[in-house]
Structure formats: structure tokens, C-alpha cells
Tab-separated table of C-alpha atoms and ligand atoms in Angstrom:
chain	number	residue	atom	x	y	z
A	1	MET	CA	18.611	88.751	-118.569
A	2	ARG	CA	15.943	88.390	-115.927
A	3	MET	CA	12.641	90.078	-116.799
A	4	SER	CA	12.140	91.342	-113.328
A	5	ARG	CA	15.244	93.390	-113.626
A	6	TYR	CA	15.030	94.519	-117.164
A	7	PHE	CA	13.685	97.756	-118.569
A	8	LEU	CA	10.894	96.516	-120.952
A	9	PRO	CA	8.017	98.895	-121.054
A	10	VAL	CA	5.564	96.932	-123.142
A	11	LEU	CA	2.268	98.515	-123.947
A	12	LYS	CA	-0.921	96.858	-123.694
A	13	GLU	CA	-2.948	99.040	-126.021
A	14	ASN	CA	-2.196	99.868	-129.643
A	15	PRO	CA	-0.669	103.299	-130.007
A	16	ALA	CA	-2.832	105.464	-131.967
A	17	GLU	CA	-0.235	107.326	-133.893
A	18	ALA	CA	1.187	104.059	-135.390
A	19	GLN	CA	-0.140	103.513	-138.908
A	20	ILE	CA	1.860	100.344	-139.862
A	21	VAL	CA	2.533	97.042	-138.037
A	22	SER	CA	6.286	97.382	-137.463
A	23	HIS	CA	5.794	100.958	-135.900
A	24	ARG	CA	2.914	99.610	-133.730
A	25	LEU	CA	5.040	96.456	-132.556
A	26	MET	CA	8.168	98.368	-131.783
A	27	LEU	CA	6.229	100.787	-129.624
A	28	ARG	CA	4.216	97.934	-127.973
A	29	ALA	CA	7.172	95.864	-127.395
A	30	GLY	CA	9.063	98.740	-125.602
A	31	MET	CA	11.713	99.054	-128.250
A	32	ILE	CA	11.571	102.799	-129.093
A	33	LYS	CA	10.182	105.975	-127.772
A	34	GLN	CA	9.629	108.898	-129.998
A	35	SER	CA	11.115	112.057	-128.852
A	36	SER	CA	9.860	114.415	-131.716
A	37	ALA	CA	8.624	113.786	-135.222
A	38	GLY	CA	11.114	111.123	-136.755
A	39	ILE	CA	13.416	111.184	-133.742
A	40	TYR	CA	13.453	108.290	-131.461
A	41	SER	CA	15.286	106.958	-128.373
A	42	TRP	CA	16.287	103.374	-128.593
A	43	LEU	CA	15.235	101.584	-125.303
A	44	PRO	CA	17.309	98.493	-124.283
A	45	MET	CA	15.716	95.856	-126.293
A	46	GLY	CA	15.455	97.975	-129.450
A	47	PHE	CA	18.819	98.940	-128.947
A	48	LYS	CA	20.147	95.356	-128.706
A	49	VAL	CA	18.475	94.468	-132.018
A	50	LEU	CA	19.981	97.652	-133.651
A	51	ARG	CA	23.414	96.394	-132.315
A	52	LYS	CA	22.919	92.861	-133.759
A	53	ILE	CA	21.947	94.314	-137.222
A	54	GLU	CA	24.939	96.715	-137.072
A	55	ASN	CA	27.328	93.723	-136.126
A	56	ILE	CA	26.185	91.735	-139.104
A	57	VAL	CA	26.891	94.633	-141.385
A	58	HIS	CA	30.383	94.957	-139.833
A	59	GLU	CA	31.170	91.470	-140.269
A	60	GLU	CA	30.178	91.426	-143.794
A	61	GLN	CA	31.912	94.593	-144.673
A	62	ALA	CA	35.073	93.071	-143.117
A	63	ARG	CA	34.597	89.916	-145.260
A	64	ALA	CA	34.536	92.175	-148.264
A	65	GLY	CA	37.796	93.918	-147.396
A	66	HIS	CA	36.232	97.260	-146.522
A	67	HIS	CA	37.635	99.362	-143.693
A	68	ALA	CA	35.405	100.643	-140.840
A	69	MET	CA	35.940	104.220	-139.713
A	70	GLN	CA	33.927	107.102	-138.436
A	71	MET	CA	33.259	110.569	-139.495
A	72	PRO	CA	31.752	113.510	-137.697
A	73	THR	CA	27.924	114.155	-137.685
A	74	ILE	CA	28.451	117.784	-137.548
A	75	GLN	CA	30.377	119.004	-140.582
A	76	SER	CA	31.396	122.458	-141.939
A	77	ALA	CA	29.402	123.906	-144.872
A	78	ASP	CA	32.521	124.843	-146.724
A	79	LEU	CA	33.212	121.191	-147.722
A	80	TRP	CA	29.697	121.120	-149.227
A	81	ARG	CA	30.002	124.338	-151.029
A	82	GLU	CA	32.891	122.656	-152.913
A	83	SER	CA	30.705	119.851	-154.411
A	84	GLY	CA	27.880	122.392	-154.894
A	85	ARG	CA	25.498	120.195	-152.576
A	86	TYR	CA	25.245	122.902	-149.820
A	87	ASP	CA	22.661	124.702	-151.980
A	88	ALA	CA	21.474	121.598	-154.061
A	89	TYR	CA	20.472	119.619	-150.872
A	90	GLY	CA	17.674	122.045	-150.110
A	91	ASP	CA	15.410	121.805	-146.891
A	92	GLU	CA	16.296	118.196	-146.221
A	93	MET	CA	19.658	119.426	-144.822
A	94	LEU	CA	19.559	120.521	-141.136
A	95	ARG	CA	21.742	123.581	-141.072
A	96	MET	CA	23.059	125.385	-137.948
A	97	LYS	CA	25.683	128.040	-136.988
A	98	ASP	CA	28.445	127.657	-134.379
A	99	ARG	CA	29.323	130.511	-131.938
A	100	HIS	CA	31.494	132.021	-134.478
A	101	GLY	CA	28.892	132.322	-136.932
A	102	ARG	CA	30.326	129.393	-139.226
A	103	ASP	CA	27.809	127.555	-141.093
A	104	MET	CA	27.467	123.880	-140.077
A	105	LEU	CA	25.185	121.085	-140.911
A	106	PHE	CA	24.262	117.659	-139.672
A	107	THR	CA	25.494	115.117	-141.995
A	108	PRO	CA	22.778	113.488	-144.304
A	109	THR	CA	25.470	111.573	-146.032
A	110	ALA	CA	29.323	111.901	-146.173
A	111	GLU	CA	30.643	111.739	-149.944
A	112	GLU	CA	32.300	115.220	-149.211
A	113	MET	CA	33.916	114.440	-145.952
A	114	ILE	CA	35.270	111.103	-147.282
A	115	THR	CA	36.481	112.695	-150.301
A	116	ASP	CA	38.215	115.197	-148.250
A	117	ILE	CA	39.940	112.753	-146.229
A	118	PHE	CA	41.031	110.734	-149.329
A	119	ARG	CA	42.567	113.924	-151.031
A	120	ALA	CA	44.504	114.681	-147.960
A	121	HIS	CA	46.117	111.400	-147.579
A	122	VAL	CA	46.148	109.385	-150.841
A	123	GLY	CA	48.427	110.435	-153.600
A	124	SER	CA	49.137	107.333	-155.823
A	125	TYR	CA	47.179	104.965	-157.692
A	126	LYS	CA	49.399	102.244	-155.870
A	127	ASP	CA	47.146	102.960	-152.810
A	128	LEU	CA	43.963	101.944	-154.615
A	129	PRO	CA	41.590	100.151	-154.537
A	130	LEU	CA	40.273	101.560	-151.326
A	131	THR	CA	36.928	101.143	-149.643
A	132	MET	CA	36.036	102.772	-146.314
A	133	TYR	CA	32.662	102.845	-144.400
A	134	GLN	CA	31.060	104.027	-141.338
A	135	ILE	CA	27.884	103.256	-139.507
A	136	GLN	CA	26.748	106.634	-138.244
A	137	TRP	CA	23.736	108.533	-137.304
A	138	LYS	CA	22.354	110.841	-140.205
A	139	PHE	CA	19.837	113.569	-140.351
A	140	ARG	CA	17.485	114.401	-143.185
A	141	ASP	CA	14.750	116.736	-142.464
A	142	GLU	CA	12.152	114.823	-144.239
A	143	VAL	CA	9.007	116.312	-145.339
A	144	ARG	CA	6.685	113.568	-144.011
A	145	PRO	CA	8.731	111.443	-141.294
A	146	ARG	CA	6.353	108.560	-140.721
A	147	PHE	CA	6.122	104.837	-140.025
A	148	GLY	CA	8.468	104.932	-137.019
A	149	VAL	CA	12.084	104.187	-137.785
A	150	MET	CA	11.261	103.544	-141.471
A	151	ARG	CA	11.279	107.094	-142.440
A	152	GLY	CA	12.833	108.919	-139.677
A	153	ARG	CA	14.501	112.262	-139.758
A	154	GLU	CA	17.404	110.968	-137.455
A	155	PHE	CA	18.518	107.404	-138.554
A	156	TYR	CA	21.266	105.069	-138.500
A	157	MET	CA	22.964	104.278	-141.794
A	158	LYS	CA	25.870	102.314	-143.015
A	159	ASP	CA	27.517	104.438	-145.695
A	160	GLY	CA	30.431	103.275	-147.621
A	161	TYR	CA	32.781	104.828	-150.370
A	162	ASN	CA	35.041	103.196	-152.989
A	163	PHE	CA	37.953	104.900	-154.643
A	164	ASP	CA	39.295	103.276	-157.648
A	165	LEU	CA	41.787	104.196	-160.612
A	166	THR	CA	39.519	103.201	-163.420
A	167	LYS	CA	35.828	102.705	-164.271
A	168	GLU	CA	36.404	99.116	-164.648
A	169	ASP	CA	37.817	98.863	-161.131
A	170	ALA	CA	35.051	100.950	-159.686
A	171	LEU	CA	32.512	98.720	-161.346
A	172	HIS	CA	34.088	95.759	-159.585
A	173	ALA	CA	33.711	97.631	-156.338
A	174	TYR	CA	30.069	98.019	-157.248
A	175	ASN	CA	29.533	94.397	-157.806
A	176	ARG	CA	31.404	93.498	-154.705
A	177	HIS	CA	29.072	95.572	-152.716
A	178	LEU	CA	26.101	94.042	-154.304
A	179	VAL	CA	27.471	90.493	-153.489
A	180	SER	CA	28.205	91.549	-149.817
A	181	TYR	CA	24.767	93.167	-149.423
A	182	LEU	CA	22.928	90.038	-150.722
A	183	ARG	CA	24.715	88.098	-147.920
A	184	THR	CA	24.121	90.820	-145.270
A	185	TYR	CA	20.539	90.780	-145.790
A	186	GLU	CA	19.939	87.083	-145.955
A	187	ARG	CA	21.869	86.757	-142.576
A	188	MET	CA	18.933	88.919	-141.125
A	189	GLY	CA	16.387	86.617	-142.553
A	190	LEU	CA	15.393	88.948	-145.334
A	191	GLN	CA	15.087	88.689	-149.048
A	192	ALA	CA	16.229	92.083	-150.425
A	193	ILE	CA	15.942	92.200	-154.132
A	194	PRO	CA	18.316	94.453	-156.037
A	195	MET	CA	16.236	96.674	-158.359
A	196	ARG	CA	17.325	99.261	-160.873
A	197	ALA	CA	16.678	102.608	-159.518
A	198	ASP	CA	17.110	106.335	-159.829
A	199	SER	CA	20.099	108.088	-158.098
A	200	GLY	CA	18.447	111.324	-156.789
A	201	PRO	CA	20.617	113.824	-154.933
A	202	ILE	CA	23.591	111.352	-154.734
A	203	GLY	CA	24.099	111.469	-158.442
A	204	GLY	CA	25.522	108.997	-161.011
A	205	ASP	CA	24.305	106.644	-163.703
A	206	ASP	CA	24.405	103.110	-162.130
A	207	THR	CA	22.441	102.475	-159.067
A	208	HIS	CA	20.418	99.649	-157.524
A	209	GLU	CA	18.148	99.721	-154.555
A	210	PHE	CA	17.492	96.640	-152.414
A	211	LEU	CA	13.878	96.021	-151.600
A	212	VAL	CA	12.169	94.044	-149.191
A	213	LEU	CA	8.620	93.154	-150.425
A	214	ALA	CA	5.972	94.299	-148.053
A	215	GLU	CA	2.561	95.714	-148.498
A	216	THR	CA	3.428	98.738	-146.165
A	217	GLY	CA	6.394	99.528	-148.410
A	218	GLU	CA	6.739	103.174	-149.729
A	219	SER	CA	7.999	102.219	-153.271
A	220	GLU	CA	5.972	100.742	-155.942
A	221	VAL	CA	7.906	97.874	-157.689
A	222	PHE	CA	7.631	95.882	-160.849
A	223	TYR	CA	9.551	92.459	-161.172
A	224	ASP	CA	9.820	89.171	-162.874
A	225	SER	CA	8.673	86.696	-160.067
A	226	ALA	CA	11.756	84.639	-161.100
A	227	VAL	CA	13.816	86.980	-158.932
A	228	THR	CA	12.159	85.888	-155.847
A	229	ASP	CA	13.410	82.318	-156.421
A	230	LEU	CA	17.054	83.645	-156.248
A	231	THR	CA	18.896	83.056	-152.869
A	232	PHE	CA	22.548	83.671	-152.043
A	233	GLY	CA	22.991	80.887	-149.510
A	234	ASP	CA	26.239	80.050	-148.224
A	235	ARG	CA	28.281	80.565	-151.453
A	236	ASP	CA	31.879	80.928	-150.849
A	237	ILE	CA	32.691	84.152	-152.791
A	238	ASP	CA	36.225	85.522	-153.211
A	239	TYR	CA	35.556	89.322	-153.052
A	240	ASP	CA	38.673	90.039	-155.108
A	241	ASN	CA	37.607	87.857	-157.917
A	242	VAL	CA	36.337	90.133	-160.543
A	243	ALA	CA	34.640	87.373	-162.643
A	244	GLN	CA	33.035	85.841	-159.641
A	245	CYS	CA	31.434	89.007	-158.422
A	246	ALA	CA	30.341	89.978	-161.780
A	247	ALA	CA	28.568	86.633	-162.335
A	248	VAL	CA	26.631	87.134	-159.056
A	249	MET	CA	25.844	90.624	-160.132
A	250	GLU	CA	24.485	89.204	-163.452
A	251	GLU	CA	22.567	86.527	-161.815
A	252	PHE	CA	20.721	88.738	-159.519
A	253	THR	CA	20.085	91.925	-161.955
A	254	THR	CA	19.374	90.644	-165.374
A	255	LYS	CA	15.847	89.717	-164.765
A	256	TYR	CA	13.389	92.604	-164.883
A	257	ALA	CA	13.188	94.235	-161.301
A	258	ARG	CA	12.646	98.155	-161.156
A	259	THR	CA	11.254	100.723	-158.918
A	260	ASP	CA	8.659	103.113	-160.319
A	261	GLU	CA	11.432	105.667	-160.931
A	262	THR	CA	12.895	103.612	-163.583
A	263	HIS	CA	10.103	101.386	-164.661
A	264	ASP	CA	9.733	100.805	-168.236
A	265	ALA	CA	6.436	99.467	-169.423
A	266	GLY	CA	7.662	98.198	-172.862
A	267	LEU	CA	10.401	96.178	-171.384
A	268	PHE	CA	8.172	94.747	-168.618
A	269	ALA	CA	5.772	93.644	-171.236
A	270	GLU	CA	8.454	91.185	-172.468
A	271	VAL	CA	8.325	89.322	-169.096
A	272	PRO	CA	6.028	86.404	-169.405
A	273	GLU	CA	2.582	87.488	-168.305
A	274	GLU	CA	2.305	84.896	-165.179
A	275	ARG	CA	5.574	86.137	-163.889
A	276	ARG	CA	4.931	89.757	-164.178
A	277	LYS	CA	4.393	91.250	-160.678
A	278	THR	CA	3.480	94.666	-159.183
A	279	ALA	CA	4.113	95.035	-155.434
A	280	ARG	CA	5.342	97.322	-152.793
A	281	GLY	CA	8.787	97.315	-151.267
A	282	ILE	CA	10.937	98.832	-148.476
A	283	GLU	CA	14.067	100.202	-149.600
A	284	VAL	CA	16.761	98.788	-147.180
A	285	GLY	CA	19.951	99.826	-149.174
A	286	GLN	CA	21.222	101.421	-152.287
A	287	ILE	CA	24.531	101.209	-154.196
A	288	PHE	CA	25.682	104.011	-156.543
A	289	TYR	CA	28.661	104.293	-159.067
A	290	PHE	CA	29.064	107.920	-159.862
A	291	GLY	CA	32.461	107.943	-161.596
A	292	THR	CA	34.393	111.240	-160.940
A	293	LYS	CA	31.500	113.530	-159.997
A	294	TYR	CA	32.971	114.255	-156.464
A	295	SER	CA	36.611	113.634	-157.249
A	296	GLU	CA	36.550	116.312	-160.082
A	297	ALA	CA	34.489	118.809	-158.122
A	298	MET	CA	36.790	118.322	-155.063
A	299	LYS	CA	39.973	117.755	-156.918
A	300	ALA	CA	40.661	114.261	-155.443
A	301	THR	CA	43.141	113.095	-157.746
A	302	VAL	CA	45.919	110.265	-157.600
A	303	GLN	CA	49.209	110.092	-159.568
A	304	GLY	CA	48.453	107.379	-162.251
A	305	PRO	CA	50.910	104.877	-163.612
A	306	ASP	CA	52.101	107.424	-166.182
A	307	GLY	CA	52.667	110.117	-163.570
A	308	LYS	CA	49.872	112.333	-164.375
A	309	PRO	CA	47.135	113.139	-161.936
A	310	VAL	CA	43.849	111.438	-162.632
A	311	PRO	CA	40.529	111.864	-160.678
A	312	VAL	CA	39.441	108.789	-158.963
A	313	HIS	CA	36.272	106.872	-159.816
A	314	MET	CA	33.986	106.630	-156.881
A	315	GLY	CA	30.813	104.975	-155.584
A	316	SER	CA	28.881	104.989	-152.563
A	317	HIS	CA	26.838	102.392	-150.699
A	318	GLY	CA	24.204	102.605	-148.207
A	319	ILE	CA	22.394	100.317	-145.854
A	320	GLY	CA	19.458	101.766	-143.788
A	321	VAL	CA	20.601	100.088	-140.397
A	322	SER	CA	17.706	101.523	-138.271
A	323	ARG	CA	15.096	101.096	-141.037
A	324	LEU	CA	15.971	97.436	-141.156
A	325	LEU	CA	14.257	96.871	-137.881
A	326	GLY	CA	10.918	98.002	-139.312
A	327	ALA	CA	11.640	95.969	-142.380
A	328	ILE	CA	12.397	92.751	-140.597
A	329	ILE	CA	9.188	93.202	-138.471
A	330	GLU	CA	6.957	93.758	-141.475
A	331	ALA	CA	8.353	90.750	-143.096
A	332	SER	CA	8.168	88.609	-140.104
A	333	HIS	CA	5.244	88.952	-137.514
A	334	ASP	CA	1.749	87.565	-136.959
A	335	ASP	CA	-1.198	88.902	-135.073
A	336	LYS	CA	0.438	88.296	-131.692
A	337	GLY	CA	3.656	90.211	-132.243
A	338	ILE	CA	7.033	90.014	-133.611
A	339	ILE	CA	8.887	86.932	-134.909
A	340	TRP	CA	12.541	87.544	-134.849
A	341	PRO	CA	14.775	85.549	-137.303
A	342	GLU	CA	17.505	84.013	-135.304
A	343	GLY	CA	20.113	86.136	-136.842
A	344	VAL	CA	19.020	89.358	-135.243
A	345	THR	CA	16.856	88.320	-132.057
A	346	PRO	CA	17.525	90.289	-129.134
A	347	TYR	CA	17.620	87.259	-126.878
A	348	HIS	CA	18.126	83.810	-128.143
A	349	CYS	CA	15.384	82.213	-126.253
A	350	GLY	CA	12.804	82.888	-123.517
A	351	ILE	CA	12.286	81.045	-120.256
A	352	VAL	CA	8.939	81.201	-118.872
A	353	ASN	CA	8.371	80.021	-115.384
A	354	LEU	CA	4.860	78.990	-114.963
A	355	LYS	CA	5.028	79.013	-111.196
A	356	GLN	CA	7.448	81.573	-109.898
A	357	GLY	CA	8.150	80.871	-106.288
A	358	ASP	CA	7.904	77.083	-106.529
A	359	ASP	CA	11.197	75.692	-105.477
A	360	GLU	CA	11.541	73.162	-108.050
A	361	ALA	CA	10.506	75.199	-110.993
A	362	ASP	CA	12.748	78.144	-109.901
A	363	ALA	CA	15.689	75.661	-109.495
A	364	ALA	CA	14.873	74.267	-113.131
A	365	CYS	CA	14.697	77.834	-114.524
A	366	ASP	CA	17.865	78.851	-112.930
A	367	ALA	CA	19.680	75.663	-114.253
A	368	LEU	CA	18.456	76.298	-117.767
A	369	TYR	CA	19.561	79.858	-117.620
A	370	LYS	CA	23.035	78.792	-116.554
A	371	SER	CA	23.464	76.143	-119.265
A	372	ILE	CA	22.268	78.456	-122.045
A	373	THR	CA	24.456	81.232	-120.843
A	374	ALA	CA	27.392	78.847	-120.673
A	375	LEU	CA	26.907	78.280	-124.453
A	376	GLY	CA	27.451	82.010	-125.029
A	377	LEU	CA	23.901	82.515	-125.562
A	378	GLU	CA	21.603	85.002	-124.065
A	379	PRO	CA	18.191	83.893	-122.566
A	380	LEU	CA	15.467	86.093	-121.382
A	381	TYR	CA	14.079	84.507	-118.218
A	382	ASP	CA	10.655	85.728	-117.370
A	383	ASP	CA	10.860	85.448	-113.440
A	384	ARG	CA	7.971	87.745	-112.630
A	385	LYS	CA	5.127	86.613	-110.485
A	386	GLU	CA	2.602	86.847	-113.126
A	387	ARG	CA	-0.176	84.868	-114.810
A	388	ALA	CA	1.111	82.331	-117.472
A	389	GLY	CA	-1.224	83.907	-119.906
A	390	GLY	CA	0.294	87.243	-119.452
A	391	LYS	CA	3.912	85.854	-119.718
A	392	PHE	CA	3.039	83.949	-122.935
A	393	ALA	CA	1.560	87.185	-124.344
A	394	THR	CA	4.562	89.223	-123.645
A	395	MET	CA	6.989	86.453	-125.158
A	396	ASP	CA	4.717	86.366	-128.186
A	397	LEU	CA	4.766	90.159	-128.498
A	398	ILE	CA	8.512	90.643	-128.338
A	399	GLY	CA	9.044	87.691	-130.577
A	400	LEU	CA	11.972	85.450	-129.377
A	401	PRO	CA	12.230	82.649	-131.815
A	402	TRP	CA	12.281	80.009	-129.055
A	403	ARG	CA	10.543	79.626	-125.723
A	404	ILE	CA	11.259	77.012	-122.982
A	405	THR	CA	8.288	76.591	-120.686
A	406	VAL	CA	8.887	75.292	-117.228
A	407	GLY	CA	6.129	74.126	-114.853
A	408	PRO	CA	5.817	71.866	-111.784
A	409	ARG	CA	3.636	69.529	-113.702
A	410	GLY	CA	6.111	68.788	-116.538
A	411	LEU	CA	9.022	68.688	-113.933
A	412	LYS	CA	7.300	65.773	-112.360
A	413	ASN	CA	7.799	63.825	-115.505
A	414	GLY	CA	11.321	65.422	-115.925
A	415	VAL	CA	10.324	67.506	-119.002
A	416	VAL	CA	10.033	71.195	-120.177
A	417	GLU	CA	8.331	72.373	-123.429
A	418	LEU	CA	10.219	73.884	-126.337
A	419	THR	CA	8.229	76.116	-128.478
A	420	SER	CA	8.971	77.688	-131.794
A	421	ARG	CA	7.463	81.096	-132.173
A	422	ARG	CA	7.275	80.864	-135.945
A	423	THR	CA	5.260	77.599	-136.157
A	424	GLY	CA	3.751	77.592	-132.665
A	425	GLU	CA	4.697	73.993	-132.353
A	426	SER	CA	5.654	72.669	-129.022
A	427	GLU	CA	7.819	69.719	-127.959
A	428	GLU	CA	8.160	68.212	-124.567
A	429	MET	CA	11.812	67.104	-123.751
A	430	THR	CA	14.240	66.998	-120.852
A	431	PRO	CA	15.819	70.324	-119.869
A	432	GLU	CA	19.221	68.980	-121.157
A	433	ALA	CA	17.656	68.179	-124.595
A	434	ALA	CA	16.142	71.640	-124.862
A	435	VAL	CA	19.499	73.198	-124.290
A	436	GLN	CA	21.118	71.053	-126.659
A	437	LYS	CA	18.427	71.732	-129.254
A	438	ILE	CA	19.036	75.476	-128.639
A	439	ALA	CA	22.779	75.055	-129.114
A	440	GLU	CA	22.176	73.257	-132.251
A	441	ILE	CA	19.875	75.953	-133.737
A	442	TYR	CA	22.328	78.818	-133.011
A	443	ALA	CA	25.369	76.950	-134.180
A	444	GLN	CA	23.878	77.910	-137.774
A	445	HIS	CA	23.571	81.570	-136.944
B	1	5CA	N1	25.496	108.223	-149.701
B	1	5CA	C1	24.546	107.306	-150.228
B	1	5CA	C2	25.002	105.758	-150.049
B	1	5CA	S1	25.909	105.604	-148.637
B	1	5CA	C3	23.220	107.450	-149.695
B	1	5CA	O1	22.978	108.358	-148.688
B	1	5CA	N2	22.180	106.600	-150.006
B	1	5CA	S2	20.496	106.652	-149.516
B	1	5CA	O2	20.136	107.863	-149.624
B	1	5CA	O3	20.020	105.711	-150.500
B	1	5CA	O4	20.529	106.176	-148.207
B	1	5CA	C4	20.912	104.748	-147.745
B	1	5CA	C5	19.849	104.010	-147.007
B	1	5CA	O5	19.428	104.594	-145.885
B	1	5CA	C6	18.586	103.900	-147.815
B	1	5CA	O6	18.491	102.826	-148.712
B	1	5CA	C7	17.628	103.650	-146.780
B	1	5CA	O7	17.488	102.178	-146.503
B	1	5CA	C8	18.104	104.442	-145.527
B	1	5CA	N3	17.298	105.652	-145.503
B	1	5CA	C9	17.280	106.771	-146.226
B	1	5CA	N4	16.587	107.787	-145.817
B	1	5CA	C10	16.149	107.152	-144.550
B	1	5CA	C11	15.091	107.634	-143.557
B	1	5CA	N5	14.700	108.905	-143.637
B	1	5CA	N6	14.971	107.024	-142.470
B	1	5CA	C12	15.284	105.811	-142.296
B	1	5CA	N7	16.125	105.210	-143.211
B	1	5CA	C13	16.645	105.920	-144.376
């Protein structure tokens, strides 16, 4: 992309309404625009990152054997009356009527809809296990929408639902989700710690939230610092292997890590004092096992091996896809702007032309642009007639992890400069070597 043709409405001033750094930087970098409280338009660069995050979620869901699908945002109240949640959900649910006076609502989550699809089409235990998911816009009329995309009213969420014959099978689905979520967040450059949590309006006994530690997080968390040493890495997990998934689950959830809702001061005191930590965290996902709560209320049964109908065991699993942008920025920025992890960066590298209009510099930038594009990567080329300082400031603000700087002086010696946004370190090399280095970096992402 050439900056001169892009729509990147960066702001010079700090927007007064933004209280936390991720909100401030998303507005300043021209990623989002508020339309009303907790509701945002996603401008091209913000949308690009949203899509990258979404794609990682899709890839990791596919790896775990889950089926992507899509359910409507506007749903009939009747389904929700069956589960009893039409009344129970309260003011957070956005309700409306169609022209015939029928009660409708904007989906805050989709347990009812998926259970209805399941009961219409699945009749036998032989069709189990089954996990389907969607990435879809949700609406919750939050009392206090704030912090930009972190607590929106309209937000983008991955919600998945598993159907299993027995509790044991459903617990494997739970563990499988935990494993796949660990991998998903790590690919985004995040450490998200599974913590025992409270199930709220979704219901059920077993639930973990995934928290990214950050001062601006809305949740208070208590944990054994040993959990921050755990990394998933590139383990090759067979998602059908019950014992393997259970082992990962145990490894990542045995040490003390809880949100304030489930915090137990007595148990926490057993953690060695130097490892006892209290901090704040951003909830980027949650997994639930709720057994037969919805299948019993909505008569979602299958014929069991003995021919008798049995209600299926279910769980649901969410990832806050739009919230993740905020969480990633909270975890990865400095005073100049965003620092995107390679896995989610909107453009793979920036190209800064220090002397736009200089034949040699222009030609070198064009050549770099072509070579990087030919690798299947996307550069963002700042080809505007602007001062170098302004160009650097914009690149630092929008946070592309790598920048290639091209100027007449360097070109005289046959070199350009490759700079890491994270470390600030620059290295001079030939344009070919810079392209090679970029190729090597992204071969791992
Ligand atoms: N049905 C279940 C699992 S699919 C469910 O709705 N879970 S949830 O309520 O925990 O939401 C899933 C994730 O969506 C949360 O972990 C959080 O990351 C994100 N989320 C929830 N509310 C908001 C909000 N108001 N703004 C942005 N993201 C949100």
C-alpha cells in the first residue's frame, strides 16, 4: 500500500475522551472512529488488524477440528424464552420489535440459537462429538461502555459450542478448547493466562477466563508467578488425544490463578510468598462447561447407544476478537506508539523514502516494494512529500514492526537501513539483504 493513496486519518493530538493507552493509540493511528457510546466504525487499518486476528482464530479452530458457521445477529425472542434467558438477561439485552410486533433481539451470545440448530438436525449419539463456532458481531448494552473496543456495546466475538454424549467427552472438549486458545493467543504475541472464574449469565460450574496482565485491565487477579513462566510454544498436540489435552490443561491450570470472583485467600496463602502476585488483567476469552443446562431446557437430546433419548452435554467458548486489539496494544506499545507483534501487524514492514521525488530514492523504494510484495508480504510505503521526522513519527505511531529507510546518502554506498520498532536498533545493509531479512522474519509467522 502506498501511503499517498491510503485512508489513514492519524490524529496529532491526544483525544480527550480516551482514558487508556490502547484507546488513545487506536484513535490516533486512525484505526477506529466512535459512532456512539461503545459502537465503532473500523477504518481500513483497524479493520486489517481485526481481520488478521480473526484469521488466526479461524486457523486455530480448524486445527482443533471445529466447524465455522454463522448465525443471525437478529434473533427471535421465542427461542430465548425457552431457555428462560429472555427475562434473565435484563437490560444488557437490546430488544426490538419487527413490523408485525414480534419480539426480536440483537444476539449477546448464541447458546439458544445453536441448540435450536442442533436439535433440528442431530438425532443420534453417532453424530457426536460436534463443535461449531462463529465469529460474529454481538451487542450487549453495557452499563458503562468504555476504554474503546475493550468494553464496547457492539463487539466482535468468536463463540463456539460443543455437543457431547457424556460429561467426560464434554470435558475433553473443554480441555481441547483450552489448548487451542493457548496457541491462538501466543500466535498474536500475547501471554493469556487461564484463571478460574465465575460463569455469570452463561451458567455452569467449570469455567476459565484467559487474562492478559495489564495495569489497565478491568479484572483484579491473583496468581502464582510460576504461571507466567509457562509457554505453549510450538508443541505438536493431537487434539483428539484425550490424555494429551488433559495434560496441557493440568499444566496450565493447577497453579493458583484466579480472578477476584473466585479468589480464595486461604488457598492463595499456600503459594510461597515471593511468588504470590496481585495484578490487573484483561479478559480476552472464556471457556465454559455447563452440562445439560440448555439441552434440558430446550429438549436437545440424541438417541443414546441404548436407544433412549439423552440430553447432550454442552459447553461454550468465547474469544473477544475486537477486544484483542486493545489488549495487544496495552501489552505492546511505548511512548511513541503501537508495537505490533509480527503475527497481527497490519503491514509487514514500512518503507520510508527520505527524499520523495529524488529519482534514485524513488526507484529504490519501488524496487523494494516490488520485491517484498513478490514474497507474498505487504509493505506500507510512505511515498508522501513530507519531512523525514513526520514520516518516522507516523511509522512509530502505527507500529509496524520493521521499517526500511531509503535515502540518497545511503544509496550512494549501496545501502538502506532496517530498523526494528521494538528495539529501535537499525542496521545498514543492501536492499537485497533487507528483503531477505524481512522474508526470514515472516517465515516464522
Ligand atoms: N457464550 C459465551 C462463550 S461463547 C460468552 O458469551 N462468553 S463471554 O461472555 O465471556 O464473552 C466472550 C468474550 O467476549 C470475553 O471473554 C471478552 O473477551 C469478550 N467480551 C465480552 N463482553 C465484551 C464487551 N462488552 N466488549 C468487548 N469484548 C467483550
